[in-house]
PDB file of C-alpha atoms in Angstrom:
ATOM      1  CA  UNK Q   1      -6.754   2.451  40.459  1.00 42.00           C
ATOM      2  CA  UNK Q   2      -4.655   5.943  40.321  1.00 41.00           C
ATOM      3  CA  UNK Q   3      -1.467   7.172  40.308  1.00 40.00           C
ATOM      4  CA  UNK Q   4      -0.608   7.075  43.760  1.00 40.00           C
ATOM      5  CA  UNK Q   5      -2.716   3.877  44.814  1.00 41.00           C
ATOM      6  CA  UNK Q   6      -1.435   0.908  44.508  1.00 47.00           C
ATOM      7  CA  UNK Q   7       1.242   1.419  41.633  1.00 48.00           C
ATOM      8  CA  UNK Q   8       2.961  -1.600  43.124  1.00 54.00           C
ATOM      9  CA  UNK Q   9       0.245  -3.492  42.084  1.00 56.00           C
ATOM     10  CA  UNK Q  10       0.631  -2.147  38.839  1.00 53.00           C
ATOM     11  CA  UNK Q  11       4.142  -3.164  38.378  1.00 53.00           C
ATOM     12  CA  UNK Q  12       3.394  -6.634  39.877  1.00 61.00           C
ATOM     13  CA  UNK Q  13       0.674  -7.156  37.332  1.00 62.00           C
ATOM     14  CA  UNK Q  14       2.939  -6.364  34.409  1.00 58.00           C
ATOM     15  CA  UNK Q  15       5.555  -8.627  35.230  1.00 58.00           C
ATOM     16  CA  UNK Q  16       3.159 -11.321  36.043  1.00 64.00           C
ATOM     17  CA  UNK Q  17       2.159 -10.737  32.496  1.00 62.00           C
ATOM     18  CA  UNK Q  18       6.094 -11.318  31.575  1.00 56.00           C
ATOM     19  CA  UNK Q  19       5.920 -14.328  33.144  1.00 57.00           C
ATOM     20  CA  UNK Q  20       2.946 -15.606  31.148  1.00 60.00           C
ATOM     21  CA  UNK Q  21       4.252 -14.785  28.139  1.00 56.00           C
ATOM     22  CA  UNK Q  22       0.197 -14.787  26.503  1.00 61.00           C
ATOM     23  CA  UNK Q  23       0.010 -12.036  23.556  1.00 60.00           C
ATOM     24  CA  UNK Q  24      -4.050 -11.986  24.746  1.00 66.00           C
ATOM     25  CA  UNK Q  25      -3.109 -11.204  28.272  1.00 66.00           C
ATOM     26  CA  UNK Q  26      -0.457  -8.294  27.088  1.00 63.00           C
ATOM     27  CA  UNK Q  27      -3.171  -6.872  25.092  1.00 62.00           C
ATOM     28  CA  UNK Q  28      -5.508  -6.922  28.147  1.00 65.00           C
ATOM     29  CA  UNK Q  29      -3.157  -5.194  30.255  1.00 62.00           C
ATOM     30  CA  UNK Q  30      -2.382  -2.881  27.697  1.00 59.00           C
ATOM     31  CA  UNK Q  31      -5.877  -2.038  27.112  1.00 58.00           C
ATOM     32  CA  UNK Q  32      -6.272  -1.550  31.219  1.00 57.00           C
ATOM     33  CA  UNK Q  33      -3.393   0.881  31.214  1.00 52.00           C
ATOM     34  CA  UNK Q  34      -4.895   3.047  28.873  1.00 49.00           C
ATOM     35  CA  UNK Q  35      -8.831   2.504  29.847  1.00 49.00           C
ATOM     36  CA  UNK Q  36     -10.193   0.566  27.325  1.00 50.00           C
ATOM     37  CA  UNK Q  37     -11.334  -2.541  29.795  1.00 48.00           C
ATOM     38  CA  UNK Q  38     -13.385  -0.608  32.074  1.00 47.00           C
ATOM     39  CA  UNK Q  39     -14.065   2.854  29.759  1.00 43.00           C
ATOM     40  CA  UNK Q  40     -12.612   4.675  32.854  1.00 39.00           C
ATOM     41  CA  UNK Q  41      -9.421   6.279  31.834  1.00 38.00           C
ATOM     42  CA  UNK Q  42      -6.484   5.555  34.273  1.00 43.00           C
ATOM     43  CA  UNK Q  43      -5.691   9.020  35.889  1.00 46.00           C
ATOM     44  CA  UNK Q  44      -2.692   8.928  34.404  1.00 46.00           C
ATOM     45  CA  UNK Q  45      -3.893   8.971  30.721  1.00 43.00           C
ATOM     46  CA  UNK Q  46      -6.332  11.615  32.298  1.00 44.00           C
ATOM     47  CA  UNK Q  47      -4.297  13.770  33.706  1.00 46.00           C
ATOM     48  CA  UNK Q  48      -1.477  12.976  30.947  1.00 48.00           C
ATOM     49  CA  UNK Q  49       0.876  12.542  33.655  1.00 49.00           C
ATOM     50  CA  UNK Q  50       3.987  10.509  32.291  1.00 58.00           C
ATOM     51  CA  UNK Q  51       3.754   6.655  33.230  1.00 60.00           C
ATOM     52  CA  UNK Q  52       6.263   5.449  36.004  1.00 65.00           C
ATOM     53  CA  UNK Q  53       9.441   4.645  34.455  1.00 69.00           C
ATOM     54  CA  UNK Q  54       9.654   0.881  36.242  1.00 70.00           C
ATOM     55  CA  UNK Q  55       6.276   0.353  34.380  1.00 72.00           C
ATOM     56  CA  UNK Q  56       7.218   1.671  30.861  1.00 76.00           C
ATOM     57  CA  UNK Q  57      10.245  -0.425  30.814  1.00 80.00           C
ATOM     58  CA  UNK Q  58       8.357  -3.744  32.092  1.00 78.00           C
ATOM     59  CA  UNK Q  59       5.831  -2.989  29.204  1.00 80.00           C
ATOM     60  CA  UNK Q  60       8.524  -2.534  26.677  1.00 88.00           C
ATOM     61  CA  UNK Q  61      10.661  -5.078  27.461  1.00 88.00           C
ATOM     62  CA  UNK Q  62       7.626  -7.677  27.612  1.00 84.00           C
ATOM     63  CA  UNK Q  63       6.503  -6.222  23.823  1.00 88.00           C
ATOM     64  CA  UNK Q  64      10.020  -7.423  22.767  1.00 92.00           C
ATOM     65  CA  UNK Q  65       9.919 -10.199  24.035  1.00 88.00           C
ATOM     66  CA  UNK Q  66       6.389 -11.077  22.777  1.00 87.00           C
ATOM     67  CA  UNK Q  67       7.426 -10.141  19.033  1.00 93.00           C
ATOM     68  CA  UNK Q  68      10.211 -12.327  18.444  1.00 93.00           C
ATOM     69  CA  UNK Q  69       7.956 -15.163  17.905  1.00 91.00           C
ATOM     70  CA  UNK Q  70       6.002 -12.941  14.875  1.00 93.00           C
ATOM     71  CA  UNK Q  71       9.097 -11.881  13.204  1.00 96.00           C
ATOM     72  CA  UNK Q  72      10.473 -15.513  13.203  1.00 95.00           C
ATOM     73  CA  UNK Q  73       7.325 -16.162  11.465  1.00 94.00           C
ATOM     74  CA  UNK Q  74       7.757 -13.602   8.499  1.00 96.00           C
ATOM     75  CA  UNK Q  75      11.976 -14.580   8.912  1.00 96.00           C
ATOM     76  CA  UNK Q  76      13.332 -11.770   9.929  1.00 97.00           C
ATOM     77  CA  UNK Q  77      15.755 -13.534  11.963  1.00 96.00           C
ATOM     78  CA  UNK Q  78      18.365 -11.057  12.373  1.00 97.00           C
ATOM     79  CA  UNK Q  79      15.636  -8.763  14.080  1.00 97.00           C
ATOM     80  CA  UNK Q  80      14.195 -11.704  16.064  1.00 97.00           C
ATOM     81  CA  UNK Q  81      18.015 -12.124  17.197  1.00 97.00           C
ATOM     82  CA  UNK Q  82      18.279  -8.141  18.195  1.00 98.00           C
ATOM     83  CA  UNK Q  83      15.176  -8.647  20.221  1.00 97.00           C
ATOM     84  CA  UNK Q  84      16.114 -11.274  21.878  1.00 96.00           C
ATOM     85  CA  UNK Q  85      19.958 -10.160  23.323  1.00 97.00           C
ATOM     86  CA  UNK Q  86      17.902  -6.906  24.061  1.00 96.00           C
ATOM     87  CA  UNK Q  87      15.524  -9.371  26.862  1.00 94.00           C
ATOM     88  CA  UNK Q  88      18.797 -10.798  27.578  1.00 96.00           C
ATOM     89  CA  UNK Q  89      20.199  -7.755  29.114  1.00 94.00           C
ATOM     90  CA  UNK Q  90      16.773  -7.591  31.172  1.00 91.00           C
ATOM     91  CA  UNK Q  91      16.850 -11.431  32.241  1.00 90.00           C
ATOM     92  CA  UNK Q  92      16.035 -10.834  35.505  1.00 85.00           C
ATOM     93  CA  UNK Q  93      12.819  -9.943  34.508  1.00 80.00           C
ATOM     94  CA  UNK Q  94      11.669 -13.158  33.492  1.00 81.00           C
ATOM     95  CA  UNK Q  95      12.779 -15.260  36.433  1.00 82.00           C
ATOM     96  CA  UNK Q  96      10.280 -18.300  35.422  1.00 80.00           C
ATOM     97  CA  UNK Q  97      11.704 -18.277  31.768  1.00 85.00           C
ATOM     98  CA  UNK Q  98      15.770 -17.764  32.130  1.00 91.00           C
ATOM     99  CA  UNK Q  99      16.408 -21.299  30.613  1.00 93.00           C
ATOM    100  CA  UNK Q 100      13.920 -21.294  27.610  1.00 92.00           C
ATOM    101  CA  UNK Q 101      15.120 -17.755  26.367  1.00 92.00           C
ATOM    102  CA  UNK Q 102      18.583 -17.865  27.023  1.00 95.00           C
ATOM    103  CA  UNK Q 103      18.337 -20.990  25.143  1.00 95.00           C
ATOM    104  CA  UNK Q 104      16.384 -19.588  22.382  1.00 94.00           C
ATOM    105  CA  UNK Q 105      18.815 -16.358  22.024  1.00 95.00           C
ATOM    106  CA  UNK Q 106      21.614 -18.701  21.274  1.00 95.00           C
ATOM    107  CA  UNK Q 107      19.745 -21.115  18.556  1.00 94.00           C
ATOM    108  CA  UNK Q 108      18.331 -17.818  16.699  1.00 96.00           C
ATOM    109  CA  UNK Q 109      21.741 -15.319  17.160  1.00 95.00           C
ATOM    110  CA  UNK Q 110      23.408 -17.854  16.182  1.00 93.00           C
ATOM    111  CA  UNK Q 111      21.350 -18.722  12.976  1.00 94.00           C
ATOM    112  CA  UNK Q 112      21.214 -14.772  12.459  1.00 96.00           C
ATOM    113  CA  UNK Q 113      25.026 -14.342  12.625  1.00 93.00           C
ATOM    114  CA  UNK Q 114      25.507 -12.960  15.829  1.00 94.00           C
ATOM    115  CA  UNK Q 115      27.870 -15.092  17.202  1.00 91.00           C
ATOM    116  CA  UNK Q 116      29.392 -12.915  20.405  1.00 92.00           C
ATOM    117  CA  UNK Q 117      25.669 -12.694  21.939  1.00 94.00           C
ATOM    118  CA  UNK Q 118      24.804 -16.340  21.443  1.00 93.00           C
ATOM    119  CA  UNK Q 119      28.088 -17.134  23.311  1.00 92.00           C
ATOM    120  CA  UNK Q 120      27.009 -14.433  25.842  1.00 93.00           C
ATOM    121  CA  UNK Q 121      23.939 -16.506  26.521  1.00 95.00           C
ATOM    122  CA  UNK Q 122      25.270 -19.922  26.294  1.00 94.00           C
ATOM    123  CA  UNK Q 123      28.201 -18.552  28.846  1.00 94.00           C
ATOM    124  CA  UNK Q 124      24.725 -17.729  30.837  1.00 95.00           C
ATOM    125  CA  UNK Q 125      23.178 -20.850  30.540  1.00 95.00           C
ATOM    126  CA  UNK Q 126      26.451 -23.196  32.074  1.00 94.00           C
ATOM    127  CA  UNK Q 127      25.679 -20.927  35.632  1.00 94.00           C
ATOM    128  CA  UNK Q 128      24.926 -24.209  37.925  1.00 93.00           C
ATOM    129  CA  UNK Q 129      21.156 -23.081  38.571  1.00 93.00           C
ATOM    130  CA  UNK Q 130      21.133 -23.285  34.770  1.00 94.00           C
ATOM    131  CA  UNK Q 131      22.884 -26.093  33.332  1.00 91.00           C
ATOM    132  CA  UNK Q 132      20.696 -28.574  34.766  1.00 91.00           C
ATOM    133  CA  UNK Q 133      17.719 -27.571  32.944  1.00 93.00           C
ATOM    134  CA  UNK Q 134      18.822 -26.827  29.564  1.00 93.00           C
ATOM    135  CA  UNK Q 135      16.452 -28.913  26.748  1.00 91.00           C
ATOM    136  CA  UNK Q 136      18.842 -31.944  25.791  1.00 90.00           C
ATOM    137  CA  UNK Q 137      18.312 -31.344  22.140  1.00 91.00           C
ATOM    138  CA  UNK Q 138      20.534 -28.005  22.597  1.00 90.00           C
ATOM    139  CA  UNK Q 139      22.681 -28.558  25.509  1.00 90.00           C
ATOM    140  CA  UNK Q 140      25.678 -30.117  23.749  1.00 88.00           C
ATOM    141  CA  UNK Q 141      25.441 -27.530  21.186  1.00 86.00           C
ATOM    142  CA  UNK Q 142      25.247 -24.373  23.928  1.00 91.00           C
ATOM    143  CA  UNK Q 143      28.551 -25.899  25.386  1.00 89.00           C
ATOM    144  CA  UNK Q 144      30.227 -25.952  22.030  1.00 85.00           C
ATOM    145  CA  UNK Q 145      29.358 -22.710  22.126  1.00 82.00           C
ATOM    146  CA  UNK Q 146      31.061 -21.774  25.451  1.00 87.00           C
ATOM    147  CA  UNK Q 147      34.284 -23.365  24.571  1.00 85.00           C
ATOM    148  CA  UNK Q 148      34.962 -21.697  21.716  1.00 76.00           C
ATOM    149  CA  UNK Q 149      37.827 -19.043  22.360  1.00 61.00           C
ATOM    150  CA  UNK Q 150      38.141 -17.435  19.099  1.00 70.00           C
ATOM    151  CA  UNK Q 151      36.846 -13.820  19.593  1.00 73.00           C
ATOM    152  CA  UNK Q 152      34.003 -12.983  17.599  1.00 77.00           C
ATOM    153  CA  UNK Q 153      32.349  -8.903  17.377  1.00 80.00           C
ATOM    154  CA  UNK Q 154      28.836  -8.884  16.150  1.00 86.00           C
ATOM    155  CA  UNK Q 155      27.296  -6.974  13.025  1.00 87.00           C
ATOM    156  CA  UNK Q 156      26.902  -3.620  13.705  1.00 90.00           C
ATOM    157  CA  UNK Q 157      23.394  -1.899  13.653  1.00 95.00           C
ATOM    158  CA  UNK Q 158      22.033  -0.126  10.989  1.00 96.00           C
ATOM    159  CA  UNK Q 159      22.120   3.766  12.427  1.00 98.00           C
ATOM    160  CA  UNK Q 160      19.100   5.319  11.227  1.00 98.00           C
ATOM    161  CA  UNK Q 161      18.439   8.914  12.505  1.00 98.00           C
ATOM    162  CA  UNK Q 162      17.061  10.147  15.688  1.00 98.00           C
ATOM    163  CA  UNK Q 163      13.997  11.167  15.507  1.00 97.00           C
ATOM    164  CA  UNK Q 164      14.465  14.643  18.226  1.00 96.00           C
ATOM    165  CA  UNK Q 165      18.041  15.599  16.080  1.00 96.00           C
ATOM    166  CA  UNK Q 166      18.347  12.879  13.243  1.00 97.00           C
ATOM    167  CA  UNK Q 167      21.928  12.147  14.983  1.00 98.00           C
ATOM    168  CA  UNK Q 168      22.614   8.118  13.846  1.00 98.00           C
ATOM    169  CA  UNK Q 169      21.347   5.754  16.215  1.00 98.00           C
ATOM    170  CA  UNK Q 170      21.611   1.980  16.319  1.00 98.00           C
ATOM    171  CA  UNK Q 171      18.465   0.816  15.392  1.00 97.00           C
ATOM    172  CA  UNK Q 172      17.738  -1.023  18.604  1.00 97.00           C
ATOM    173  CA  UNK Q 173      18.991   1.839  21.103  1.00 96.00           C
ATOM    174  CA  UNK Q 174      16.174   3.822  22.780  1.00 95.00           C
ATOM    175  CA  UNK Q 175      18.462   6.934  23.667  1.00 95.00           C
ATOM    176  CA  UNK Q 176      20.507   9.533  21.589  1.00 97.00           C
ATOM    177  CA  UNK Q 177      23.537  10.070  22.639  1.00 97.00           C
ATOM    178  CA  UNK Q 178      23.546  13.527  21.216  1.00 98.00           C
ATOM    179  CA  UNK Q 179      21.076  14.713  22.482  1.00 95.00           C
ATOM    180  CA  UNK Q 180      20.277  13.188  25.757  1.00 94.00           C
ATOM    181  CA  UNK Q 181      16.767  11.763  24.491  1.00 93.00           C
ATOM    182  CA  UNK Q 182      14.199   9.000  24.741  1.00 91.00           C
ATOM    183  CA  UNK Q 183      13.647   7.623  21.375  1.00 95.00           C
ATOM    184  CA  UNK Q 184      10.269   5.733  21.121  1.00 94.00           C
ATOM    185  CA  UNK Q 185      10.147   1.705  20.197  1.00 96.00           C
ATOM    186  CA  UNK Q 186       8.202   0.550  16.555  1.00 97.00           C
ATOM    187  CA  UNK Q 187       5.708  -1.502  17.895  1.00 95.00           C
ATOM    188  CA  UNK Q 188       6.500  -4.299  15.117  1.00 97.00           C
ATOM    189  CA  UNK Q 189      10.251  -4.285  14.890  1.00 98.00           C
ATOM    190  CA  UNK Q 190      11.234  -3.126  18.035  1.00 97.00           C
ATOM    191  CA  UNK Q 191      13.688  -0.332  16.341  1.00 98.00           C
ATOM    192  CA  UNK Q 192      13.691   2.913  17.370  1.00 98.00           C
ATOM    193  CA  UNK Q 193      11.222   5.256  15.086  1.00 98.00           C
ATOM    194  CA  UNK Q 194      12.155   7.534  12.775  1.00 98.00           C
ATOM    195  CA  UNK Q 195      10.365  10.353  11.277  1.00 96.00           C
ATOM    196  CA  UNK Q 196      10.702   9.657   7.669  1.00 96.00           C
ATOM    197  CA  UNK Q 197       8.577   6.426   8.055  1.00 98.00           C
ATOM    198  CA  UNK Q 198       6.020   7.021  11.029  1.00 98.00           C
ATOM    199  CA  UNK Q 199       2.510   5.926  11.850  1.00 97.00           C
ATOM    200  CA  UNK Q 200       0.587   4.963  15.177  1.00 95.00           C
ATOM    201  CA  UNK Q 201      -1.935   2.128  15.047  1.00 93.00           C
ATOM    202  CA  UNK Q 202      -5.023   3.257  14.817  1.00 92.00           C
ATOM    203  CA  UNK Q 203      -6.329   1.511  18.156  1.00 88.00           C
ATOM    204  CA  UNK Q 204      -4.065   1.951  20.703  1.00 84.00           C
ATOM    205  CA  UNK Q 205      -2.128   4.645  19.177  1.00 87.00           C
ATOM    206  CA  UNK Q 206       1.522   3.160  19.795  1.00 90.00           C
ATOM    207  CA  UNK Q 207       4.066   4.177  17.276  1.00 95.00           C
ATOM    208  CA  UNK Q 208       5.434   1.977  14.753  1.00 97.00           C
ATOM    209  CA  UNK Q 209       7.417   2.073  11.233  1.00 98.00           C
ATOM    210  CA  UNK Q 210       4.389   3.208   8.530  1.00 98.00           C
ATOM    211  CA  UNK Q 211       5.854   0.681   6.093  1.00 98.00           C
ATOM    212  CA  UNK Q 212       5.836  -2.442   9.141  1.00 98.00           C
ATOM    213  CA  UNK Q 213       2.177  -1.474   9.730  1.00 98.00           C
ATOM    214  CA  UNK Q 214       1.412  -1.880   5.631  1.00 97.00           C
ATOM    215  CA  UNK Q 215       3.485  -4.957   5.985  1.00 96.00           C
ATOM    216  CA  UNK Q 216       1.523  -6.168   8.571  1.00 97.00           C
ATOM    217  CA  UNK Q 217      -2.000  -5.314   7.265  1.00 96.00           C
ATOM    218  CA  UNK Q 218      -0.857  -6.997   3.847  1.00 96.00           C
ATOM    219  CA  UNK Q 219      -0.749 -10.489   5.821  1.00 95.00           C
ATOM    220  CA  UNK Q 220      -3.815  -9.906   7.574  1.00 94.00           C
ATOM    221  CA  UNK Q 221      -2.133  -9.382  10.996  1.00 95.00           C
ATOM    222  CA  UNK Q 222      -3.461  -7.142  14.054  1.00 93.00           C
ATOM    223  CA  UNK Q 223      -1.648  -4.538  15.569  1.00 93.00           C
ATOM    224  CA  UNK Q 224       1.123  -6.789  17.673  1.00 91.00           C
ATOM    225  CA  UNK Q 225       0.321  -4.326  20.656  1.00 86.00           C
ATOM    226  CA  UNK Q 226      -3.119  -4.337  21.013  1.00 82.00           C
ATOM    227  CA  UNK Q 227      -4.666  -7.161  18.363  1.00 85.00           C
ATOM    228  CA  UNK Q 228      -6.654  -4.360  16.311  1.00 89.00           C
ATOM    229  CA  UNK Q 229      -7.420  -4.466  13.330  1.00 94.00           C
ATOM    230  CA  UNK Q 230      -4.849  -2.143  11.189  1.00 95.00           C
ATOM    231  CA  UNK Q 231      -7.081  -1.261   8.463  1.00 94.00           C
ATOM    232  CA  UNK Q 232      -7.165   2.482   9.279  1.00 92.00           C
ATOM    233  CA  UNK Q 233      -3.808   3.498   9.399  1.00 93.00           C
ATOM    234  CA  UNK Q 234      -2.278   6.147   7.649  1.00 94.00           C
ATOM    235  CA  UNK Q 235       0.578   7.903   7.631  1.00 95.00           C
ATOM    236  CA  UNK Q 236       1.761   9.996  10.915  1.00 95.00           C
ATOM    237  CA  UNK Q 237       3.699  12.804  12.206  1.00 95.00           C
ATOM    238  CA  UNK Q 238       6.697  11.958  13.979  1.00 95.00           C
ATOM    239  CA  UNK Q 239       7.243  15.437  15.635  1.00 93.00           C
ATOM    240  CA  UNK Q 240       3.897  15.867  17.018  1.00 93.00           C
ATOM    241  CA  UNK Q 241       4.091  12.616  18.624  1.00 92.00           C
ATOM    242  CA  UNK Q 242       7.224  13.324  20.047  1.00 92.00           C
ATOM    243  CA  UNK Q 243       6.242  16.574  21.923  1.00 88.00           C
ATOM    244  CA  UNK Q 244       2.991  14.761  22.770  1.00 82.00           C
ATOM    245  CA  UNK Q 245       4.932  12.020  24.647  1.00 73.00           C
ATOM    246  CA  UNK Q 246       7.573  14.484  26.683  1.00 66.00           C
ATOM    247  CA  UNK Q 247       4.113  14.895  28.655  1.00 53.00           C
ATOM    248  CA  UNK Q 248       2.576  12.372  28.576  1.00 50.00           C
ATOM    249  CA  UNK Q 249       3.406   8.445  27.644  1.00 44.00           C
ATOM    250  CA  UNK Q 250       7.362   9.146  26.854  1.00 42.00           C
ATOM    251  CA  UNK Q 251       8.292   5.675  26.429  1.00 46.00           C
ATOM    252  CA  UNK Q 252      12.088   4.617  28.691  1.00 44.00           C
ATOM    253  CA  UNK Q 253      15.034   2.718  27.610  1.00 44.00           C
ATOM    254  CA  UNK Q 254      15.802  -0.666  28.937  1.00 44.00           C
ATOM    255  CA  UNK Q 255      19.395  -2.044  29.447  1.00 44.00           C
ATOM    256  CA  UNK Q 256      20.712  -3.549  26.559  1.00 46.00           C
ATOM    257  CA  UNK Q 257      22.698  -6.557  26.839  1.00 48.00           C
TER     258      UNK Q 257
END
């Protein structure tokens, strides 16, 4: 499959993979994508012509999705939490799963402290094509939820620097304000990179937070992209991956919630 042929196809096989929600079948698609399933690099990777935007943001906004469920596991809740309000904002993406992770962003922001995006998605959830379907264990506590009137604001972010002009960014933003640019996603954490604490997995050469990767390979855990092993990786330049990706793989924001 190229560039020009059948990129439709492309984007209807990555949100089918939304759908699924299967870590193995994310993986697949990711290897595909960069021409590791049939050792026939995809013209784009060939040609390092920059991926369509529609498909970047279907493959990052899946990834985010797909982690929450690993950082629950090592409870970081709060960044489970981020993760999830950041799907929220793309909802629409996962038309098969509105009720089961609108549901889920209000248990887990609201265990993490973010009280004005769980009522954001319980508000969500009481939408007639909703209600209906909403797990009984949960319901009466997502309409506590939308009665309450007292307003609530959110923790803010953490700002670390951006990586093109170390102006502060909230860690979950993909774009500097400053200076106008696409910030790359950490693979493990979802948070933007940074350049003081940088590394790429050694498979499928995503970029990720050196210390999450360590973290990772302490448990025993594969790469969360691309289930490799993570035994090789070592610390990375941020800068030369940077201008690497402005022509080639530049990773896109999504709409945050």
């Amino acid at each position: 499959m190229t560039c020009g042929e059948n990129h439709e196809s492309l984007i209807l096989a990555i949100e089918a993979v939304a759908a699924a929600g299967d870590n193995k079948l994310t993986a697949r698609l990711t290897d595909y994508l960069m021409g590791e399933v049939d050792g026939i690099p995809k013209e784009l990777v060939a040609k390092s012509i920059k991926l369509p935007n529609e498909m970047q943001s279907s493959l990052m906004i899946i990834h985010s999705y797909l982690i929450v469920k690993s950082l629950l596991r090592r409870n970081e809740t709060l960044r489970a939490a981020r993760m999830l309000t950041r799907v929220m904002g793309n909802i629409s993406r996962f038309p098969a799963h509105v009720v089961p992770i609108l549901t889920s962003t209000v248990v887990v922001c609201s265990k993490a402290g973010l009280k004005a995006a769980a009522h954001r998605a319980a508000v969500m959830l009481m939408q007639p094509e909703y209600r209906q379907k909403i797990d009984a264990k949960y319901k009466k506590k997502i309409e506590l939820f939308v009665r309450r009137t007292d307003k609530v604001d959110d923790v803010e972010e953490s700002r670390p620097p951006c990586p093109h002009c170390s102006y502060p960014v909230p860690e979950t933003i993909l774009a500097c304000d400053n200076c106008k640019s696409t910030i790359p996603y950490c693979i493990v954490t979802g948070r933007h990179i940074v350049d003081s604490d940088f590394a790429q997995c050694p498979s499928c050469n995503f970029p990720a937070y050196y210390s999450e990767l360590k973290k990772l390979l302490a448990l025993n855990e594969m790469c969360p992209m691309c289930s490799s092993p993570l035994n090789d990786t070592i610390p990375g330049d941020a800068s030369a991956y940077l201008n690497s990706s402005k022509s080639n793989h530049e990773q896109m924001p999504m709409k945050s919630s």
